[in-house]
Amino acid sequence: MSSKPWYREGLSFSCTRCGDCCTGVPGYVWVEPTEIDALAKHLGLSVDNFGERYLRKVGRRYSLIEKPGGDCVFFDKGCSVYPARPTQCRTFPFWRSNLKSERAWDELADECPGIGQGKLFPVEEIEVLKRGKAETPAGE
């Protein structure tokens, strides 16, 4: 029996910037201190001011706040912080929950028009993204 994941041949994805993953469903967009610094700098704010305006503390972690209805605070007909967006956003759709089974991936494809399009990501790159490591955006 092979120990390779179901996506061993790779998966295609190209972000269409439709915003479906940024809108409509409440949740958490986790941010690390380095990401908070980058977002604050991108917006021309101090870290403290950025935190007061855009962060909520959840336990010992920080998440971006949301607009009413669950939309990301930085989504307005597109991502207003795209170059500085958090790793969680950069690694979508290659999250563990989306990769746990082919069925989970197929269900996500019903909501995300970029799945099955564009660049073929090899399994090795998917594994890096799945671990939440991304220096470049997925799909680009």
PDB file of C-alpha atoms in Angstrom, residues 5-115:
ATOM      1  CA  PRO A   5      -1.620  11.006  -0.403  1.00  0.00           C
ATOM      2  CA  TRP A   6      -4.602  10.841  -2.738  1.00  0.00           C
ATOM      3  CA  TYR A   7      -3.285  13.947  -4.527  1.00  0.00           C
ATOM      4  CA  ARG A   8       0.092  12.332  -5.320  1.00  0.00           C
ATOM      5  CA  GLU A   9      -0.228  13.397  -8.981  1.00  0.00           C
ATOM      6  CA  GLY A  10      -0.634  17.024  -7.901  1.00  0.00           C
ATOM      7  CA  LEU A  11      -3.554  19.443  -7.929  1.00  0.00           C
ATOM      8  CA  SER A  12      -4.334  22.384 -10.176  1.00  0.00           C
ATOM      9  CA  PHE A  13      -5.287  25.737  -8.732  1.00  0.00           C
ATOM     10  CA  SER A  14      -5.260  29.352  -9.830  1.00  0.00           C
ATOM     11  CA  CYS A  15      -6.765  32.064  -7.660  1.00  0.00           C
ATOM     12  CA  THR A  16      -9.452  33.936  -9.577  1.00  0.00           C
ATOM     13  CA  ARG A  17      -9.716  36.566  -6.820  1.00  0.00           C
ATOM     14  CA  CYS A  18     -13.466  35.992  -6.739  1.00  0.00           C
ATOM     15  CA  GLY A  19     -13.524  36.488  -2.971  1.00  0.00           C
ATOM     16  CA  ASP A  20     -15.680  33.466  -2.201  1.00  0.00           C
ATOM     17  CA  CYS A  21     -13.144  32.292   0.406  1.00  0.00           C
ATOM     18  CA  CYS A  22     -13.125  35.782   1.975  1.00  0.00           C
ATOM     19  CA  THR A  23     -16.846  36.387   2.283  1.00  0.00           C
ATOM     20  CA  GLY A  24     -20.081  35.092   3.689  1.00  0.00           C
ATOM     21  CA  VAL A  25     -18.920  32.677   6.360  1.00  0.00           C
ATOM     22  CA  PRO A  26     -17.733  33.767   9.806  1.00  0.00           C
ATOM     23  CA  GLY A  27     -14.463  32.259  10.946  1.00  0.00           C
ATOM     24  CA  TYR A  28     -10.933  33.026  11.968  1.00  0.00           C
ATOM     25  CA  VAL A  29      -8.079  34.442   9.924  1.00  0.00           C
ATOM     26  CA  TRP A  30      -5.173  33.784  12.242  1.00  0.00           C
ATOM     27  CA  VAL A  31      -2.258  36.214  12.154  1.00  0.00           C
ATOM     28  CA  GLU A  32       1.219  35.856  13.607  1.00  0.00           C
ATOM     29  CA  PRO A  33       3.277  38.803  14.927  1.00  0.00           C
ATOM     30  CA  THR A  34       5.322  39.058  11.716  1.00  0.00           C
ATOM     31  CA  GLU A  35       2.112  39.161   9.686  1.00  0.00           C
ATOM     32  CA  ILE A  36       0.659  41.836  11.950  1.00  0.00           C
ATOM     33  CA  ASP A  37       3.812  43.899  11.367  1.00  0.00           C
ATOM     34  CA  ALA A  38       3.571  43.429   7.590  1.00  0.00           C
ATOM     35  CA  LEU A  39      -0.130  44.299   7.477  1.00  0.00           C
ATOM     36  CA  ALA A  40       0.362  47.399   9.638  1.00  0.00           C
ATOM     37  CA  LYS A  41       3.241  48.552   7.452  1.00  0.00           C
ATOM     38  CA  HIS A  42       1.246  47.900   4.279  1.00  0.00           C
ATOM     39  CA  LEU A  43      -1.570  50.080   5.625  1.00  0.00           C
ATOM     40  CA  GLY A  44       0.754  52.773   6.989  1.00  0.00           C
ATOM     41  CA  LEU A  45      -0.342  52.155  10.574  1.00  0.00           C
ATOM     42  CA  SER A  46       1.499  51.526  13.804  1.00  0.00           C
ATOM     43  CA  VAL A  47       1.209  47.964  15.085  1.00  0.00           C
ATOM     44  CA  ASP A  48      -0.804  49.209  18.065  1.00  0.00           C
ATOM     45  CA  ASN A  49      -3.215  51.159  15.871  1.00  0.00           C
ATOM     46  CA  PHE A  50      -3.570  48.219  13.499  1.00  0.00           C
ATOM     47  CA  GLY A  51      -4.336  45.923  16.426  1.00  0.00           C
ATOM     48  CA  GLU A  52      -6.984  48.238  17.834  1.00  0.00           C
ATOM     49  CA  ARG A  53      -8.714  48.569  14.474  1.00  0.00           C
ATOM     50  CA  TYR A  54      -8.399  45.123  12.918  1.00  0.00           C
ATOM     51  CA  LEU A  55      -7.618  42.396  15.464  1.00  0.00           C
ATOM     52  CA  ARG A  56      -9.487  40.357  18.024  1.00  0.00           C
ATOM     53  CA  LYS A  57      -7.825  38.205  20.629  1.00  0.00           C
ATOM     54  CA  VAL A  58      -8.959  34.584  20.766  1.00  0.00           C
ATOM     55  CA  GLY A  59      -7.266  32.796  23.628  1.00  0.00           C
ATOM     56  CA  ARG A  60      -3.577  33.488  23.138  1.00  0.00           C
ATOM     57  CA  ARG A  61      -3.864  34.098  19.400  1.00  0.00           C
ATOM     58  CA  TYR A  62      -5.035  36.942  17.193  1.00  0.00           C
ATOM     59  CA  SER A  63      -7.501  36.859  14.324  1.00  0.00           C
ATOM     60  CA  LEU A  64      -8.625  39.547  11.911  1.00  0.00           C
ATOM     61  CA  ILE A  65     -12.016  41.012  12.721  1.00  0.00           C
ATOM     62  CA  GLU A  66     -14.891  40.569  10.295  1.00  0.00           C
ATOM     63  CA  LYS A  67     -17.512  42.776   8.759  1.00  0.00           C
ATOM     64  CA  PRO A  68     -21.139  42.039   9.629  1.00  0.00           C
ATOM     65  CA  GLY A  69     -22.112  38.864   7.783  1.00  0.00           C
ATOM     66  CA  GLY A  70     -18.682  37.287   8.133  1.00  0.00           C
ATOM     67  CA  ASP A  71     -16.794  39.004   5.311  1.00  0.00           C
ATOM     68  CA  CYS A  72     -13.102  39.658   5.852  1.00  0.00           C
ATOM     69  CA  VAL A  73     -12.492  43.206   7.023  1.00  0.00           C
ATOM     70  CA  PHE A  74     -10.042  43.673   4.129  1.00  0.00           C
ATOM     71  CA  PHE A  75     -12.314  42.435   1.350  1.00  0.00           C
ATOM     72  CA  ASP A  76     -13.954  45.098  -0.806  1.00  0.00           C
ATOM     73  CA  LYS A  77     -14.440  43.820  -4.358  1.00  0.00           C
ATOM     74  CA  GLY A  78     -11.011  42.267  -3.868  1.00  0.00           C
ATOM     75  CA  CYS A  79      -8.371  41.964  -1.195  1.00  0.00           C
ATOM     76  CA  SER A  80      -7.159  45.401  -0.152  1.00  0.00           C
ATOM     77  CA  VAL A  81      -4.046  43.915   1.509  1.00  0.00           C
ATOM     78  CA  TYR A  82      -3.240  41.247  -1.112  1.00  0.00           C
ATOM     79  CA  PRO A  83       0.566  41.746  -1.132  1.00  0.00           C
ATOM     80  CA  ALA A  84       0.675  41.522   2.680  1.00  0.00           C
ATOM     81  CA  ARG A  85      -2.116  39.000   3.279  1.00  0.00           C
ATOM     82  CA  PRO A  86      -1.607  36.408   6.019  1.00  0.00           C
ATOM     83  CA  THR A  87      -0.175  32.938   5.438  1.00  0.00           C
ATOM     84  CA  GLN A  88      -3.601  31.417   6.022  1.00  0.00           C
ATOM     85  CA  CYS A  89      -4.817  33.306   2.959  1.00  0.00           C
ATOM     86  CA  ARG A  90      -1.651  32.626   0.944  1.00  0.00           C
ATOM     87  CA  THR A  91      -1.921  28.878   1.449  1.00  0.00           C
ATOM     88  CA  PHE A  92      -5.613  28.519   0.555  1.00  0.00           C
ATOM     89  CA  PRO A  93      -6.930  26.085  -0.689  1.00  0.00           C
ATOM     90  CA  PHE A  94      -4.118  23.778   0.413  1.00  0.00           C
ATOM     91  CA  TRP A  95      -5.309  23.458   4.012  1.00  0.00           C
ATOM     92  CA  ARG A  96      -5.327  20.134   5.859  1.00  0.00           C
ATOM     93  CA  SER A  97      -9.128  20.163   6.075  1.00  0.00           C
ATOM     94  CA  ASN A  98      -9.426  20.573   2.300  1.00  0.00           C
ATOM     95  CA  LEU A  99      -6.842  17.864   1.585  1.00  0.00           C
ATOM     96  CA  LYS A 100      -8.067  15.204   4.018  1.00  0.00           C
ATOM     97  CA  SER A 101      -9.936  13.421   1.231  1.00  0.00           C
ATOM     98  CA  GLU A 102     -10.723  13.694  -2.435  1.00  0.00           C
ATOM     99  CA  ARG A 103     -14.341  14.236  -1.430  1.00  0.00           C
ATOM    100  CA  ALA A 104     -13.401  17.272   0.705  1.00  0.00           C
ATOM    101  CA  TRP A 105     -11.445  18.713  -2.244  1.00  0.00           C
ATOM    102  CA  ASP A 106     -14.334  18.083  -4.643  1.00  0.00           C
ATOM    103  CA  GLU A 107     -16.790  19.756  -2.261  1.00  0.00           C
ATOM    104  CA  LEU A 108     -14.505  22.785  -2.077  1.00  0.00           C
ATOM    105  CA  ALA A 109     -14.327  22.852  -5.888  1.00  0.00           C
ATOM    106  CA  ASP A 110     -18.086  23.462  -5.914  1.00  0.00           C
ATOM    107  CA  GLU A 111     -17.411  26.760  -4.095  1.00  0.00           C
ATOM    108  CA  CYS A 112     -14.008  27.771  -5.501  1.00  0.00           C
ATOM    109  CA  PRO A 113     -13.756  28.431  -9.256  1.00  0.00           C
ATOM    110  CA  GLY A 114      -9.943  28.313  -9.138  1.00  0.00           C
ATOM    111  CA  ILE A 115      -9.768  24.630  -8.226  1.00  0.00           C
TER     112      ILE A 115
END
